Tab-separated table of C-alpha atoms in Angstrom:
chain	number	residue	atom	x	y	z
A	660	MET	CA	-145.971	-55.031	-103.153
A	661	SER	CA	-147.566	-54.870	-99.702
A	662	GLN	CA	-148.582	-51.595	-98.117
A	663	PHE	CA	-148.558	-50.551	-94.494
A	664	VAL	CA	-151.942	-50.044	-92.873
A	665	ILE	CA	-150.647	-46.948	-91.064
A	666	SER	CA	-147.841	-44.520	-91.854
A	667	ALA	CA	-144.465	-46.096	-91.205
A	668	PRO	CA	-142.636	-44.488	-88.258
A	669	PRO	CA	-139.613	-42.355	-89.134
A	670	VAL	CA	-136.122	-43.831	-88.815
A	671	THR	CA	-134.304	-42.549	-85.737
A	672	SER	CA	-130.798	-41.387	-86.550
A	673	VAL	CA	-127.813	-39.689	-84.955
A	674	GLU	CA	-125.745	-36.886	-86.429
A	675	VAL	CA	-122.247	-37.740	-87.625
A	676	ALA	CA	-119.758	-35.046	-86.589
A	677	GLY	CA	-118.494	-32.965	-89.492
A	678	SER	CA	-120.797	-34.610	-92.029
A	679	ASP	CA	-124.250	-34.278	-93.551
A	680	ALA	CA	-124.640	-38.057	-93.273
A	681	ARG	CA	-126.446	-39.625	-90.337
A	682	PHE	CA	-126.208	-42.936	-88.465
A	683	PRO	CA	-129.527	-44.876	-88.422
A	684	VAL	CA	-130.454	-46.376	-85.052
A	685	ARG	CA	-131.724	-49.951	-84.893
A	686	ARG	CA	-131.598	-50.895	-81.203
A	687	VAL	CA	-130.176	-49.407	-78.009
A	688	PHE	CA	-128.445	-51.644	-75.458
A	689	CYS	CA	-127.195	-50.354	-72.097
A	690	VAL	CA	-124.644	-51.939	-69.770
A	691	GLY	CA	-125.507	-51.819	-66.081
A	692	ARG	CA	-122.904	-51.070	-63.411
A	693	ASN	CA	-119.788	-51.133	-65.581
A	694	TYR	CA	-117.688	-48.871	-63.345
A	695	ALA	CA	-116.730	-50.231	-59.924
A	696	ASP	CA	-117.470	-46.996	-58.057
A	697	HIS	CA	-120.941	-46.763	-59.595
A	698	ALA	CA	-121.651	-50.434	-58.868
A	699	LEU	CA	-120.808	-49.769	-55.229
A	700	GLU	CA	-122.946	-46.616	-55.008
A	701	MET	CA	-125.892	-48.606	-56.408
A	702	GLY	CA	-125.397	-51.440	-53.911
A	703	GLY	CA	-123.672	-53.915	-56.252
A	704	ASN	CA	-120.480	-55.920	-55.973
A	705	PRO	CA	-118.129	-55.239	-58.913
A	706	ASP	CA	-115.876	-58.153	-57.961
A	707	ARG	CA	-118.641	-60.749	-58.289
A	708	GLU	CA	-121.232	-59.551	-60.793
A	709	PRO	CA	-121.001	-60.338	-64.517
A	710	PRO	CA	-122.234	-57.602	-66.859
A	711	PHE	CA	-125.970	-57.264	-67.395
A	712	PHE	CA	-127.922	-55.343	-69.998
A	713	PHE	CA	-131.197	-53.542	-70.562
A	714	GLN	CA	-132.654	-51.773	-73.575
A	715	LYS	CA	-134.183	-48.446	-74.518
A	716	PRO	CA	-136.408	-47.943	-77.567
A	717	SER	CA	-134.579	-46.588	-80.592
A	718	ASP	CA	-136.678	-43.408	-80.641
A	719	ALA	CA	-135.516	-42.578	-77.104
A	720	VAL	CA	-132.338	-41.370	-78.838
A	721	VAL	CA	-132.420	-37.600	-79.342
A	722	PRO	CA	-129.718	-34.945	-79.815
A	723	ALA	CA	-127.871	-34.034	-76.611
A	724	SER	CA	-128.522	-30.366	-77.261
A	725	GLY	CA	-131.223	-27.752	-76.875
A	726	GLN	CA	-133.939	-28.476	-74.334
A	727	ILE	CA	-135.169	-31.833	-73.077
A	728	PRO	CA	-138.432	-31.704	-71.118
A	729	TYR	CA	-138.635	-33.106	-67.609
A	730	PRO	CA	-140.457	-36.458	-68.052
A	731	PRO	CA	-143.792	-37.388	-66.466
A	732	LEU	CA	-144.403	-39.734	-63.512
A	733	THR	CA	-141.164	-38.873	-61.694
A	734	SER	CA	-139.748	-36.465	-59.145
A	735	ASP	CA	-136.251	-38.003	-59.236
A	736	LEU	CA	-134.743	-37.705	-62.741
A	737	HIS	CA	-131.079	-38.790	-62.758
A	738	HIS	CA	-128.179	-38.302	-65.183
A	739	GLU	CA	-125.775	-41.103	-66.185
A	740	ILE	CA	-122.973	-40.045	-68.569
A	741	GLU	CA	-121.738	-42.819	-70.877
A	742	MET	CA	-119.551	-43.511	-73.899
A	743	VAL	CA	-121.705	-44.808	-76.755
A	744	ILE	CA	-120.519	-47.556	-79.123
A	745	ALA	CA	-122.007	-47.454	-82.633
A	746	ILE	CA	-122.083	-50.851	-84.365
A	747	GLY	CA	-121.376	-50.942	-88.101
A	748	LYS	CA	-121.107	-54.677	-88.885
A	749	GLU	CA	-123.101	-57.782	-88.034
A	750	GLY	CA	-121.761	-60.289	-85.525
A	751	THR	CA	-122.832	-63.308	-83.452
A	752	ASN	CA	-120.682	-64.902	-80.733
A	753	VAL	CA	-117.944	-62.408	-81.499
A	754	SER	CA	-114.563	-63.011	-79.864
A	755	THR	CA	-112.747	-60.215	-78.072
A	756	ASP	CA	-110.088	-60.388	-80.795
A	757	ASP	CA	-112.689	-59.613	-83.474
A	758	ALA	CA	-114.942	-57.274	-81.493
A	759	ARG	CA	-113.342	-54.015	-82.652
A	760	ASP	CA	-114.134	-54.917	-86.271
A	761	LEU	CA	-117.827	-54.383	-85.520
A	762	VAL	CA	-117.413	-50.806	-84.252
A	763	TRP	CA	-118.319	-47.999	-86.649
A	764	GLY	CA	-117.639	-45.186	-84.213
A	765	TYR	CA	-118.200	-43.626	-80.810
A	766	GLY	CA	-120.304	-40.915	-79.215
A	767	VAL	CA	-121.298	-39.562	-75.819
A	768	GLY	CA	-124.722	-40.186	-74.320
A	769	VAL	CA	-126.742	-39.708	-71.158
A	770	ASP	CA	-128.846	-42.560	-69.816
A	771	LEU	CA	-131.664	-40.519	-68.277
A	772	THR	CA	-133.307	-42.481	-65.475
A	773	ARG	CA	-136.532	-42.041	-63.540
A	774	ARG	CA	-134.810	-43.314	-60.408
A	775	ASP	CA	-137.921	-43.441	-58.246
A	776	LEU	CA	-139.711	-45.644	-60.773
A	777	GLN	CA	-136.635	-47.834	-61.175
A	778	ALA	CA	-136.305	-48.228	-57.400
A	779	ALA	CA	-139.952	-49.185	-57.055
A	780	ALA	CA	-139.599	-51.778	-59.839
A	781	LYS	CA	-136.487	-53.249	-58.207
A	782	LYS	CA	-138.267	-53.544	-54.862
A	783	LEU	CA	-141.134	-55.443	-56.468
A	784	GLY	CA	-138.880	-57.588	-58.672
A	785	ARG	CA	-140.330	-56.056	-61.832
A	786	PRO	CA	-138.634	-54.902	-65.073
A	787	TRP	CA	-137.022	-51.464	-65.214
A	788	ASP	CA	-138.664	-50.386	-68.475
A	789	TRP	CA	-140.685	-47.465	-67.083
A	790	GLY	CA	-137.611	-46.172	-65.232
A	791	LYS	CA	-135.238	-46.394	-68.206
A	792	GLY	CA	-137.079	-46.617	-71.522
A	793	PHE	CA	-139.232	-43.485	-71.588
A	794	ASP	CA	-139.442	-40.838	-74.314
A	795	LEU	CA	-136.281	-38.797	-74.972
A	796	SER	CA	-134.334	-40.814	-72.391
A	797	ALA	CA	-131.131	-41.275	-74.430
A	798	PRO	CA	-129.656	-37.882	-75.437
A	799	THR	CA	-126.660	-38.602	-77.666
A	800	SER	CA	-123.907	-36.418	-79.094
A	801	PRO	CA	-122.843	-36.551	-82.747
A	802	LEU	CA	-120.948	-39.763	-83.487
A	803	ARG	CA	-117.363	-39.841	-84.668
A	804	PRO	CA	-116.062	-42.718	-86.815
A	805	VAL	CA	-113.262	-45.013	-85.706
A	806	SER	CA	-111.177	-43.715	-88.603
A	807	GLU	CA	-110.997	-40.374	-86.744
A	808	VAL	CA	-110.850	-41.293	-83.074
A	809	GLY	CA	-109.475	-44.822	-83.034
A	810	HIS	CA	-110.521	-47.332	-80.371
A	811	LEU	CA	-110.528	-45.530	-77.055
A	812	GLU	CA	-109.427	-47.508	-74.021
A	813	ALA	CA	-108.638	-44.505	-71.800
A	814	GLY	CA	-109.817	-40.928	-71.478
A	815	ARG	CA	-111.711	-38.655	-69.104
A	816	ILE	CA	-115.487	-38.996	-68.898
A	817	TRP	CA	-117.342	-36.253	-67.017
A	818	LEU	CA	-120.657	-34.472	-66.435
A	819	THR	CA	-121.610	-31.189	-64.771
A	820	VAL	CA	-124.965	-29.743	-63.719
A	821	ASN	CA	-125.074	-25.947	-63.609
A	822	GLY	CA	-121.273	-25.920	-63.624
A	823	GLU	CA	-120.976	-28.323	-60.654
A	824	LEU	CA	-118.920	-31.447	-61.396
A	825	ARG	CA	-121.137	-34.422	-60.651
A	826	GLN	CA	-119.504	-37.339	-62.459
A	827	GLU	CA	-115.864	-37.888	-63.393
A	828	GLY	CA	-113.931	-40.991	-64.291
A	829	ASP	CA	-111.746	-42.565	-66.938
A	830	LEU	CA	-112.647	-45.117	-69.594
A	831	ARG	CA	-109.873	-47.354	-68.305
A	832	GLN	CA	-111.993	-47.826	-65.143
A	833	MET	CA	-114.650	-49.809	-67.018
A	834	ILE	CA	-114.983	-53.269	-65.507
A	835	TRP	CA	-115.858	-54.667	-68.933
A	836	PRO	CA	-114.098	-52.793	-71.759
A	837	VAL	CA	-115.568	-52.369	-75.231
A	838	VAL	CA	-114.375	-55.730	-76.585
A	839	ASP	CA	-115.933	-57.593	-73.657
A	840	ILE	CA	-119.195	-55.652	-73.933
A	841	ILE	CA	-119.503	-56.604	-77.593
A	842	ARG	CA	-118.623	-60.216	-76.835
A	843	TYR	CA	-121.266	-60.516	-74.105
A	844	VAL	CA	-124.039	-58.825	-76.123
A	845	SER	CA	-123.308	-60.915	-79.222
A	846	GLU	CA	-123.606	-64.131	-77.210
A	847	SER	CA	-127.266	-63.310	-76.565
A	848	VAL	CA	-128.351	-61.496	-79.732
A	849	THR	CA	-126.907	-60.897	-83.164
A	850	LEU	CA	-125.466	-57.404	-83.259
A	851	LYS	CA	-126.302	-55.580	-86.479
A	852	PRO	CA	-125.432	-52.270	-88.131
A	853	GLY	CA	-127.320	-49.456	-86.454
A	854	ASP	CA	-127.167	-50.877	-82.934
A	855	LEU	CA	-125.951	-48.527	-80.193
A	856	ILE	CA	-124.452	-49.673	-76.898
A	857	PHE	CA	-124.301	-47.333	-73.903
A	858	SER	CA	-121.214	-48.611	-72.085
A	859	GLY	CA	-121.920	-47.709	-68.444
A	860	THR	CA	-121.483	-44.725	-66.145
A	861	PRO	CA	-119.027	-43.709	-63.406
A	862	ALA	CA	-120.128	-42.784	-59.881
A	863	GLY	CA	-121.860	-39.540	-59.034
A	864	VAL	CA	-125.286	-40.066	-60.607
A	865	GLY	CA	-127.816	-37.634	-59.196
A	866	ALA	CA	-131.016	-35.693	-59.634
A	867	MET	CA	-131.739	-32.841	-62.027
A	868	GLN	CA	-134.464	-30.199	-61.960
A	869	PRO	CA	-136.224	-28.118	-64.620
A	870	GLY	CA	-133.943	-25.269	-65.629
A	871	ASP	CA	-130.715	-27.187	-65.017
A	872	THR	CA	-127.953	-26.997	-67.619
A	873	VAL	CA	-126.209	-30.318	-68.207
A	874	ARG	CA	-122.785	-30.529	-69.831
A	875	GLY	CA	-120.524	-33.496	-70.335
A	876	GLY	CA	-118.080	-35.262	-72.560
A	877	VAL	CA	-115.592	-38.012	-73.211
A	878	GLU	CA	-111.997	-37.083	-73.986
A	879	GLY	CA	-111.183	-37.837	-77.603
A	880	ILE	CA	-114.839	-38.029	-78.698
A	881	GLY	CA	-116.650	-34.803	-77.914
A	882	GLU	CA	-118.802	-32.766	-75.561
A	883	PHE	CA	-122.474	-31.822	-75.299
A	884	GLU	CA	-124.738	-29.363	-73.512
A	885	PHE	CA	-128.505	-29.404	-73.003
A	886	ARG	CA	-131.072	-27.910	-70.649
A	887	ILE	CA	-133.771	-29.674	-68.665
A	888	GLY	CA	-137.086	-28.048	-69.559
A	889	ASP	CA	-140.374	-27.919	-67.707
A	890	ALA	CA	-142.487	-31.023	-67.240
């Protein structure tokens, strides 16, 4: 039996609501501009653009609770509230009719973004990795299984900073609903158990500062609260 030459990294996992069990994280996919109002505020055209995707490292996923330090190399840290899809079965080239069969459950996450680094990368035609895939950049609430919440196609999604409502929308406003997201991702890669998909954010993304309290939620799934700590 072979041995690792260094200690194997720990498995990232997400709490399952009401259970001692945890959901292991394999990969994290994110959908860009999946709400029309957000696509417009970011300079896109929701009537013409197909969905596109980027990734975060699995260990960017942390509990959406307690304190999350302000990350380095930025002075423009933004919040993006999203419903999170947890994949429980393998699938390649999955049809929209079969897509729901792959879903284990749902959660609520925040796609933290170093907007200044992302903007600089866009201007130079470079990848977004340093703007999106940094440490602790995917705070995620406890997941809830489909057997409890069903497959949500509507419901309020919202985020506040220090009690001020910043983002508010409804899941029915997604340009590409869950079944389409799964279909598009599975055309490019084989989805496998443990994959998470952040499904896009409504308009109202904005900056946060150390000391800010961030709350949010998705109706039918749950809510979270965390604080932005010092750099």
